[in-house]
Short mmCIF file of N, CA and C in Angstrom, two decimals:
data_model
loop_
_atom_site.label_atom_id
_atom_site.label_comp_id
_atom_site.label_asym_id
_atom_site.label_seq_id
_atom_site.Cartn_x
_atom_site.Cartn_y
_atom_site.Cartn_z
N UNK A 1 -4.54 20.21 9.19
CA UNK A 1 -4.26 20.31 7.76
C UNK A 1 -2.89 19.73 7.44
N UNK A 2 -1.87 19.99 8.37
CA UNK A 2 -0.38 19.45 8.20
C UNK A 2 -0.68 18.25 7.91
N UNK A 3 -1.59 17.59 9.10
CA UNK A 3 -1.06 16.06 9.22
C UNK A 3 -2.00 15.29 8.00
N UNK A 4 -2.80 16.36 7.11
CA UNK A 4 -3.75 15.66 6.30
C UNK A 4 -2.56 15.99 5.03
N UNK A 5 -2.27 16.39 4.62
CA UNK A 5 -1.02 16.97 3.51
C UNK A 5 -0.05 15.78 3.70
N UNK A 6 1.08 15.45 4.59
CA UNK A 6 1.53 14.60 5.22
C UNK A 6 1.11 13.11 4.75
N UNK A 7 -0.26 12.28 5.49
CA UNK A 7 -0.98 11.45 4.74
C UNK A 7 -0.94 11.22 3.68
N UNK A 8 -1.60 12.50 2.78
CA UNK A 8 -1.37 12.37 1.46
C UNK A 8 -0.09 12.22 0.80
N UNK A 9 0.60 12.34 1.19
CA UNK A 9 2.30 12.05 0.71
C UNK A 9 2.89 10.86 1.02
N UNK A 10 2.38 10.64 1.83
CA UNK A 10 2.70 9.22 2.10
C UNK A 10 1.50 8.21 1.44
N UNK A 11 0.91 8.26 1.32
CA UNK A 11 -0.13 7.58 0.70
C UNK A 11 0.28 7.61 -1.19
N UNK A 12 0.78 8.58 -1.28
CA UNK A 12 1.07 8.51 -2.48
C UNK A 12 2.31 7.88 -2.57
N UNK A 13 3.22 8.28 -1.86
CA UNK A 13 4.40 6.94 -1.72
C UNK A 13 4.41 5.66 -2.25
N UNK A 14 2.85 5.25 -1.14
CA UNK A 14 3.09 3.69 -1.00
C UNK A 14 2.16 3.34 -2.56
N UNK A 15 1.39 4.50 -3.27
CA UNK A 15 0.55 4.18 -4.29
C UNK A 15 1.89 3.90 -5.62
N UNK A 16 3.05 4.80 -5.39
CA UNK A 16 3.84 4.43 -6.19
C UNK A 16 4.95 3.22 -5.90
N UNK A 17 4.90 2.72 -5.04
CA UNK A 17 5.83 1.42 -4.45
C UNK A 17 4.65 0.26 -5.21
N UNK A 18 3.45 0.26 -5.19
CA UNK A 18 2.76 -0.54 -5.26
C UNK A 18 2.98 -0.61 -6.32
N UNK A 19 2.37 0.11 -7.27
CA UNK A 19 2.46 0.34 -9.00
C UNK A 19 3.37 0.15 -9.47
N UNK A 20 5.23 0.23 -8.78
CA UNK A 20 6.34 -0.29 -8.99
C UNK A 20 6.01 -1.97 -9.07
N UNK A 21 5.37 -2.43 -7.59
CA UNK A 21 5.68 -3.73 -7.69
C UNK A 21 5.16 -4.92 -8.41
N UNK A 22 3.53 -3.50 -8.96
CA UNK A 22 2.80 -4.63 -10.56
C UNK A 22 3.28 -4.65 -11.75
N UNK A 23 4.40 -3.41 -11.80
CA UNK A 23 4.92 -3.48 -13.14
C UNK A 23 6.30 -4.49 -13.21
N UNK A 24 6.98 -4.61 -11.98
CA UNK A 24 7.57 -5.66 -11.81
C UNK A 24 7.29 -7.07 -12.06
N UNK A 25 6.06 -7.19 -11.69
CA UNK A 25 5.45 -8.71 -11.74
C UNK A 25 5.02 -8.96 -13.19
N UNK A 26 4.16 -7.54 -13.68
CA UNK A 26 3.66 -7.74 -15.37
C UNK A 26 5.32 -8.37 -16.15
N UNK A 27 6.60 -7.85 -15.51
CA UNK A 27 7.45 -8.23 -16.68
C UNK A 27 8.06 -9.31 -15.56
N UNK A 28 7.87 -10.25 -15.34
CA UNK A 28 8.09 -11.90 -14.74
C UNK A 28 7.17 -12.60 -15.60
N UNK A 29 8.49 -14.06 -15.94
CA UNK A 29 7.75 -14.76 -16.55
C UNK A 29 6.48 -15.46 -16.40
N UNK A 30 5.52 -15.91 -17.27
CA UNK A 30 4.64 -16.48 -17.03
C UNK A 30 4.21 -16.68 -16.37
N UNK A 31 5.06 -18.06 -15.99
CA UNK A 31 4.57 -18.93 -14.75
C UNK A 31 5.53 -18.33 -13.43
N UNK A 32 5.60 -17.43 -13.24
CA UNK A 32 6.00 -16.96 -12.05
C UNK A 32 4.81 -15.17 -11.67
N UNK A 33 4.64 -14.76 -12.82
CA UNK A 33 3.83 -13.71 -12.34
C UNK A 33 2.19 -14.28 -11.60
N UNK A 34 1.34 -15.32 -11.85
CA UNK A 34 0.76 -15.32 -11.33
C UNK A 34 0.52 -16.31 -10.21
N UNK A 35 1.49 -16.57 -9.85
CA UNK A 35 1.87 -17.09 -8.31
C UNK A 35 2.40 -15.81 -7.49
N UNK A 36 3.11 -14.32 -8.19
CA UNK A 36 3.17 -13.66 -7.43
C UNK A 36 2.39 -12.56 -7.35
N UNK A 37 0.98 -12.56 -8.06
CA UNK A 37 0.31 -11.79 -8.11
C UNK A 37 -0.71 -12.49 -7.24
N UNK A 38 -0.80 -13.39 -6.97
CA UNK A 38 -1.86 -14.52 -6.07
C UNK A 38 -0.88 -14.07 -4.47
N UNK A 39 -0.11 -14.25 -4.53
CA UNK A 39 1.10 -13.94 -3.17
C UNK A 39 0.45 -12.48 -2.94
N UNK A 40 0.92 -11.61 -3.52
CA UNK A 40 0.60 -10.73 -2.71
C UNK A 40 -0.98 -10.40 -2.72
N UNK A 41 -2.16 -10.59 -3.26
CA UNK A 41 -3.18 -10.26 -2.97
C UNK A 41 -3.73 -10.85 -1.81
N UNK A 42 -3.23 -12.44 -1.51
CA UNK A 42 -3.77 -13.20 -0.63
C UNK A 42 -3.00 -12.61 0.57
N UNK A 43 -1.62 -11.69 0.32
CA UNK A 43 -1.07 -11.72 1.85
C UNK A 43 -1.62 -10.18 2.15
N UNK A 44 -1.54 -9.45 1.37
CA UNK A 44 -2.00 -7.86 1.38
C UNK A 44 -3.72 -7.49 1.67
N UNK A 45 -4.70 -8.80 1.24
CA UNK A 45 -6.21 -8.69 1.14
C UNK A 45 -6.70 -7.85 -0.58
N UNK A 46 -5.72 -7.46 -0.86
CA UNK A 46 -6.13 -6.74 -2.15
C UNK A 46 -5.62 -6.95 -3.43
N UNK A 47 -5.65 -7.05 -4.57
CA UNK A 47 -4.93 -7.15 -5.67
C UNK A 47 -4.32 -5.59 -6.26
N UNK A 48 -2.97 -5.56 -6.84
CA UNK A 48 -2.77 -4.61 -6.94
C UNK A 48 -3.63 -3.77 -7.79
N UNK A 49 -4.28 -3.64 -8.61
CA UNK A 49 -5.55 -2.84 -9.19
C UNK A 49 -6.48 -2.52 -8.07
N UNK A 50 -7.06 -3.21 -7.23
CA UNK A 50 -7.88 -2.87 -6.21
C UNK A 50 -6.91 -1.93 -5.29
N UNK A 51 -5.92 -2.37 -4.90
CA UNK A 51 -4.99 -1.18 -3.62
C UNK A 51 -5.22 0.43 -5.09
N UNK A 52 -4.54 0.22 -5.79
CA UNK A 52 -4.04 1.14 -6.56
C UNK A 52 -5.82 2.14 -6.69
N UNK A 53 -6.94 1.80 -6.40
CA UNK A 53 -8.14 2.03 -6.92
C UNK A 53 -8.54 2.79 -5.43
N UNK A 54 -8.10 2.17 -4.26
CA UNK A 54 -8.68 2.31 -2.87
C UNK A 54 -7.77 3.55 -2.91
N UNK A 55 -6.27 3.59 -2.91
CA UNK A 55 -5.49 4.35 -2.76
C UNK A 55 -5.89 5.95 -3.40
N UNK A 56 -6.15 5.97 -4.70
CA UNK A 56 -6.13 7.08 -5.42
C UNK A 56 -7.68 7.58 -5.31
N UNK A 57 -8.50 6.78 -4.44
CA UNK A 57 -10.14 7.54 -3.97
C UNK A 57 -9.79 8.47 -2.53
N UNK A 58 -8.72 7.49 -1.83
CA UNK A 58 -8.67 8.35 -0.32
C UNK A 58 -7.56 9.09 -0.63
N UNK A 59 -6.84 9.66 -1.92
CA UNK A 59 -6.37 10.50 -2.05
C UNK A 59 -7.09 11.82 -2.52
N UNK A 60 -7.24 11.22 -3.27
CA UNK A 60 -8.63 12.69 -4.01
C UNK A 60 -9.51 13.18 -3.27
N UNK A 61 -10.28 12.20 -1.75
CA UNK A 61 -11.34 13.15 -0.85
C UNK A 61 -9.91 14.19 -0.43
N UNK A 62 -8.94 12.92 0.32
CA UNK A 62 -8.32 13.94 1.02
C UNK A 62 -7.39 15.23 0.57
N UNK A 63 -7.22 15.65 -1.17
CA UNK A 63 -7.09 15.96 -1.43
C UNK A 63 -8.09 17.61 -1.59
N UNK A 64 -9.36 17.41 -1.52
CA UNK A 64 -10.09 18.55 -1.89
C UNK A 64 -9.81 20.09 -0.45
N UNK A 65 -10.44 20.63 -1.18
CA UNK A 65 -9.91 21.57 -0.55
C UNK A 65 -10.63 21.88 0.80
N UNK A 66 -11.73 21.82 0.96
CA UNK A 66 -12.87 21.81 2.22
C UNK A 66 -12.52 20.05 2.82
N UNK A 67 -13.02 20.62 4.10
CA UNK A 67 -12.73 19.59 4.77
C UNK A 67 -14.09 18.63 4.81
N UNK A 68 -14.15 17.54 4.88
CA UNK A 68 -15.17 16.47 4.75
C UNK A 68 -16.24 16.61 6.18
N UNK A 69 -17.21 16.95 6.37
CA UNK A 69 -18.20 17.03 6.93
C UNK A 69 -19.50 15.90 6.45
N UNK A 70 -20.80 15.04 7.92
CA UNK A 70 -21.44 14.83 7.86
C UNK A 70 -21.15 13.29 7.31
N UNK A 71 -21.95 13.20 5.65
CA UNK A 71 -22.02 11.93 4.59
C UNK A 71 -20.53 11.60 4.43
N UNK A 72 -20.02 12.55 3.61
CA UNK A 72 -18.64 12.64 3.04
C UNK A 72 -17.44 12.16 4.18
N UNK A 73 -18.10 12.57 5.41
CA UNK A 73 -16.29 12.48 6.27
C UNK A 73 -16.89 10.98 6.71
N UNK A 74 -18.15 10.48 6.90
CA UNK A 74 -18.62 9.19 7.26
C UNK A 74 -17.75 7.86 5.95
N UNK A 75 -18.12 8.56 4.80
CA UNK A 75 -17.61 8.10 3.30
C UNK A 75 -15.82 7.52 3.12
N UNK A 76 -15.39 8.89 3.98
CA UNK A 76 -14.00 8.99 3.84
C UNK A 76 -13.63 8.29 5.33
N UNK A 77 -13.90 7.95 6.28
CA UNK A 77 -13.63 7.27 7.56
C UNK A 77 -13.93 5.98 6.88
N UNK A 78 -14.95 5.39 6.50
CA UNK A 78 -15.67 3.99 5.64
C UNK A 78 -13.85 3.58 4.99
N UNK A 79 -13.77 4.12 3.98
CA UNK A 79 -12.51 4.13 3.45
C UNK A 79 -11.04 3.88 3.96
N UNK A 80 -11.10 4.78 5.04
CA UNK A 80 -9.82 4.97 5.37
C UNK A 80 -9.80 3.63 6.76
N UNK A 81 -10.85 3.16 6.45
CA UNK A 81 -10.81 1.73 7.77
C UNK A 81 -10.70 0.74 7.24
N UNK A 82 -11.17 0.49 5.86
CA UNK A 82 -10.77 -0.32 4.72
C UNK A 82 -9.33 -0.21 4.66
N UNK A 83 -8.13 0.80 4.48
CA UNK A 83 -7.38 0.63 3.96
C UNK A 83 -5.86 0.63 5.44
N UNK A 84 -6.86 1.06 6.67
CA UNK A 84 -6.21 0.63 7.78
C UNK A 84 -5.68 -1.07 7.82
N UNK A 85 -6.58 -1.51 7.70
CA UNK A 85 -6.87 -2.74 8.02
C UNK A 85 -5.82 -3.60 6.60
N UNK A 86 -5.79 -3.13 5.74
CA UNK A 86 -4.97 -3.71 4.72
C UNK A 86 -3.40 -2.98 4.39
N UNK A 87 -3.40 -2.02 5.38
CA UNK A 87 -1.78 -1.57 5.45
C UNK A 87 -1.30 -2.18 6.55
N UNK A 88 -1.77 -3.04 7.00
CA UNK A 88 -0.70 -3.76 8.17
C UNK A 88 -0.76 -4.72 7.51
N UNK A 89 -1.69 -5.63 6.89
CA UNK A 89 -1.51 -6.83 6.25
C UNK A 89 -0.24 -6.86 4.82
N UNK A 90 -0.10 -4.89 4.51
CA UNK A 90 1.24 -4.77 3.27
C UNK A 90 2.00 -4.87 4.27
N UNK A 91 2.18 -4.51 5.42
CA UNK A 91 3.10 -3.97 5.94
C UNK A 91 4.09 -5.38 6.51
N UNK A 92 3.32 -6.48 6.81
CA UNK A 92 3.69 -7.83 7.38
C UNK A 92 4.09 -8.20 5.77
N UNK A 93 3.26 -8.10 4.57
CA UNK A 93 4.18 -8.65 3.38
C UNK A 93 5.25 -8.20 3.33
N UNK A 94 5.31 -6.95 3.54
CA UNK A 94 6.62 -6.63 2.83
C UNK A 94 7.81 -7.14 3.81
N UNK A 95 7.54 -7.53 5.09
CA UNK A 95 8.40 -8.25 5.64
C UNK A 95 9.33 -9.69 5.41
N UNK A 96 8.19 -10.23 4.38
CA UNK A 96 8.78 -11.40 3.94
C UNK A 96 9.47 -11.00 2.61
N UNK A 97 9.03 -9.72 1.94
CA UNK A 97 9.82 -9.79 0.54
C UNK A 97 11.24 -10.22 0.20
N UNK A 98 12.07 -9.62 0.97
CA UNK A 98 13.33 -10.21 1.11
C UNK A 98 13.70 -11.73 0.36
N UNK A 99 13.12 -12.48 1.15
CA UNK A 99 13.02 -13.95 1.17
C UNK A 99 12.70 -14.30 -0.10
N UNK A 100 11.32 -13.60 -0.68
CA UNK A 100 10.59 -14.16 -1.42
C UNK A 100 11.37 -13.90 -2.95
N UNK A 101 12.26 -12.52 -2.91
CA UNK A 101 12.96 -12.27 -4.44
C UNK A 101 14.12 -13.00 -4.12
N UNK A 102 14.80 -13.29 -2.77
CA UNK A 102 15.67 -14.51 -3.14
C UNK A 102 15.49 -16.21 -3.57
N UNK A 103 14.30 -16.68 -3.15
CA UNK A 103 13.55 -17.65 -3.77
C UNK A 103 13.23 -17.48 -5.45
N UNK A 104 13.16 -16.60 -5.52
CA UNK A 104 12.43 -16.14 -7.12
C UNK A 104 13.81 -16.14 -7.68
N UNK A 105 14.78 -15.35 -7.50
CA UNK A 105 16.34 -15.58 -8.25
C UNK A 105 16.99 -16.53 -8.46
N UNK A 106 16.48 -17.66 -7.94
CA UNK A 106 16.85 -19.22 -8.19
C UNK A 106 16.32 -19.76 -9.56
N UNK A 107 15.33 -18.95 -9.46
CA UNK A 107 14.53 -19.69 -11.03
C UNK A 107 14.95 -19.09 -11.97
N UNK A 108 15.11 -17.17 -11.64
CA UNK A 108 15.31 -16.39 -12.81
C UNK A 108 15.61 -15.25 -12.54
N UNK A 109 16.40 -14.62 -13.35
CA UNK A 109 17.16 -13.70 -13.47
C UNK A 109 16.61 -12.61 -12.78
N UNK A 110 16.72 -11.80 -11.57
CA UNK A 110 16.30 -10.83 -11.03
C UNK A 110 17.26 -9.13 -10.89
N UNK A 111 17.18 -8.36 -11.83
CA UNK A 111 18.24 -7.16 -11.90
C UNK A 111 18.47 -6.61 -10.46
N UNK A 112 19.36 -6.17 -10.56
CA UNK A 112 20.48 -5.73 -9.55
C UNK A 112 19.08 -4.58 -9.09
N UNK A 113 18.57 -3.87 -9.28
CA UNK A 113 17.57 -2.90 -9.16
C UNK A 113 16.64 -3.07 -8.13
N UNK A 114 15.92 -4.78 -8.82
CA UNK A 114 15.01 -4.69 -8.49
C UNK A 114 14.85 -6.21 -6.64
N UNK A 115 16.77 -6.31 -7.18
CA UNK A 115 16.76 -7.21 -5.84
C UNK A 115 17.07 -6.05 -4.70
N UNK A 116 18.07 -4.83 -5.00
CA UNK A 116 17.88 -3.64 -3.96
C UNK A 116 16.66 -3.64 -3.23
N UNK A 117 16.05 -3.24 -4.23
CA UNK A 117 14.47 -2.48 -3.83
C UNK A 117 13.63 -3.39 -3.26
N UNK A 118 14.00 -5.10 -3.23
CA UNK A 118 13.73 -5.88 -2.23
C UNK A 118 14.14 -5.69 -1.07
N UNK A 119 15.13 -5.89 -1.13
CA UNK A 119 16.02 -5.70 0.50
C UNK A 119 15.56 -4.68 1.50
N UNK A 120 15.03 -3.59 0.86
CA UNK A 120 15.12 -2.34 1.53
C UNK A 120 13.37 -2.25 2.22
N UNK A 121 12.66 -3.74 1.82
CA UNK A 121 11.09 -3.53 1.86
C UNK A 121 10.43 -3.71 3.30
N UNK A 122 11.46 -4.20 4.34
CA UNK A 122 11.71 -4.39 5.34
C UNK A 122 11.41 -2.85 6.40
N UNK A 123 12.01 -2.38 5.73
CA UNK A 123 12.72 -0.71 6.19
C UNK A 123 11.58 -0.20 6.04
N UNK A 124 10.85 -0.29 4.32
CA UNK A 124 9.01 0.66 4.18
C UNK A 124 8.61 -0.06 5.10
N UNK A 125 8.48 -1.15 5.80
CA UNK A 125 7.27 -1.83 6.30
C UNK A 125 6.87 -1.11 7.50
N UNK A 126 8.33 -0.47 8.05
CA UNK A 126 7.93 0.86 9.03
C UNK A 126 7.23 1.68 8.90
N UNK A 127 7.41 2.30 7.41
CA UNK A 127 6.72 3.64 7.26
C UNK A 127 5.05 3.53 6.84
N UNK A 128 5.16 2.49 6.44
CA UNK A 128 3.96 1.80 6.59
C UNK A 128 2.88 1.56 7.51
N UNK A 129 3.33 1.24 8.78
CA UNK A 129 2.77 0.98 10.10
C UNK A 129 2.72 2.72 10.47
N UNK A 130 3.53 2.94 10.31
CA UNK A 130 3.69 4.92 11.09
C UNK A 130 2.10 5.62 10.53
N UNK A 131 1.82 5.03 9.08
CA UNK A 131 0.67 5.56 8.27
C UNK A 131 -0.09 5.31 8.76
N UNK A 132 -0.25 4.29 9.12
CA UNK A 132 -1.32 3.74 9.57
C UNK A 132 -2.06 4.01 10.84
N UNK A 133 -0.65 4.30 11.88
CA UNK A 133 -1.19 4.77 12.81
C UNK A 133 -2.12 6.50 12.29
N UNK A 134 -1.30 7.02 11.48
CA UNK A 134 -1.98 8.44 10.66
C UNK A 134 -3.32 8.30 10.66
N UNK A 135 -3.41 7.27 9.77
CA UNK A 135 -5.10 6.56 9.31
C UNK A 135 -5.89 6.97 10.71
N UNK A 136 -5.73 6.06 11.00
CA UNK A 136 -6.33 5.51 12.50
C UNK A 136 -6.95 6.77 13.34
N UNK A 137 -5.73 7.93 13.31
CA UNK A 137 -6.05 8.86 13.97
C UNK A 137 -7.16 10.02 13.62
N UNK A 138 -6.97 9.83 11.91
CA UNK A 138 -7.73 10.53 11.14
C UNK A 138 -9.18 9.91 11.24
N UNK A 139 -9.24 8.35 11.03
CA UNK A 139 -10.62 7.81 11.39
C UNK A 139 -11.49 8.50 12.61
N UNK A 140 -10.67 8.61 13.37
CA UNK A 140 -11.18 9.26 14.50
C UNK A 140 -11.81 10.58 14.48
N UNK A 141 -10.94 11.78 13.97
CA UNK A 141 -11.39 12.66 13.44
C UNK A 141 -12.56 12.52 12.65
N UNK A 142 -12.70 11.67 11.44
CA UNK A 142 -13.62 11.86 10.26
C UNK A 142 -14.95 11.62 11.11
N UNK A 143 -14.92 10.82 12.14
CA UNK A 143 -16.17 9.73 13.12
C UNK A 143 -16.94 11.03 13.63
N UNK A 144 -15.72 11.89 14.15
CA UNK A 144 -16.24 12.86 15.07
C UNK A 144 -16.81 14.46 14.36
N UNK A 145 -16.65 13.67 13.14
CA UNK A 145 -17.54 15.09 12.14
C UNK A 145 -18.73 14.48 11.78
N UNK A 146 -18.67 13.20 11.40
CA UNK A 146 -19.76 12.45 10.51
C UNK A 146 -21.45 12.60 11.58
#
């Protein structure tokens, strides 16, 4: 139960880092938001509406209060292998972010805020991978109920 509570906190983390980084992009100009909304879907596998959609389903099973048995933990393993598989592919983006908001500050004005919260994307890309291993372990679990 710890390590399912846990998950969920971290999962909600990265649901709000994400949702940070579309509202970031919604306010980039024009012709720069959808080169970086193409960037990260092509490097992540998902667009941020789709992560944000995957995210807040394997929050809510894992949120209920009974534990997932049979259909449901088969449902919620289905899921949580989907989103294995696309937290290492955030986890390698966010490695390049760095780079990518100093490229982008050449063209245009990037706040002191939101070049921090670049720098530091390096550092999630850990906590990221740590989840994942979470995932992984939980897949296992869900396999061995289903």
């Amino acid at each position: 139960m710890e390590a399912k509570n846990k998950i969920v906190e971290q999962l909600k983390i990265i649901r709000g880092a994400i949702d940070a980084n579309k509202n970031f992009v919604s306010r980039l100009p024009v012709f720069a938001r959808g080169f970086a909304e193409q960037d990260f879907a092509g490097n992540t596998g998902m667009g941020f509406n789709d992560w944000l959609i995957l995210l807040d389903k394997v929050i809510g099973k894992l949120e209920k209060p009974t534990e997932p048995t049979g259909e449901e933990a088969k449902d919620l393993a289905n899921d949580c292998i989907k989103l294995s598989t696309h937290l290492e592919r955030y986890a390698r983006y966010l490695m390049t972010v760095p780079d990518k908001i100093r490229m982008a500050s050449s063209f245009f004005q990037v706040d002191e805020a939101a070049m921090k919260s670049a720098m530091e994307a390096p550092k999630f890309a850990e906590s990221v991978r740590s989840l994942k291993q979470d995932i992984d372990n939980l897949i296992k679990e869900l396999q061995a109920r289903a």
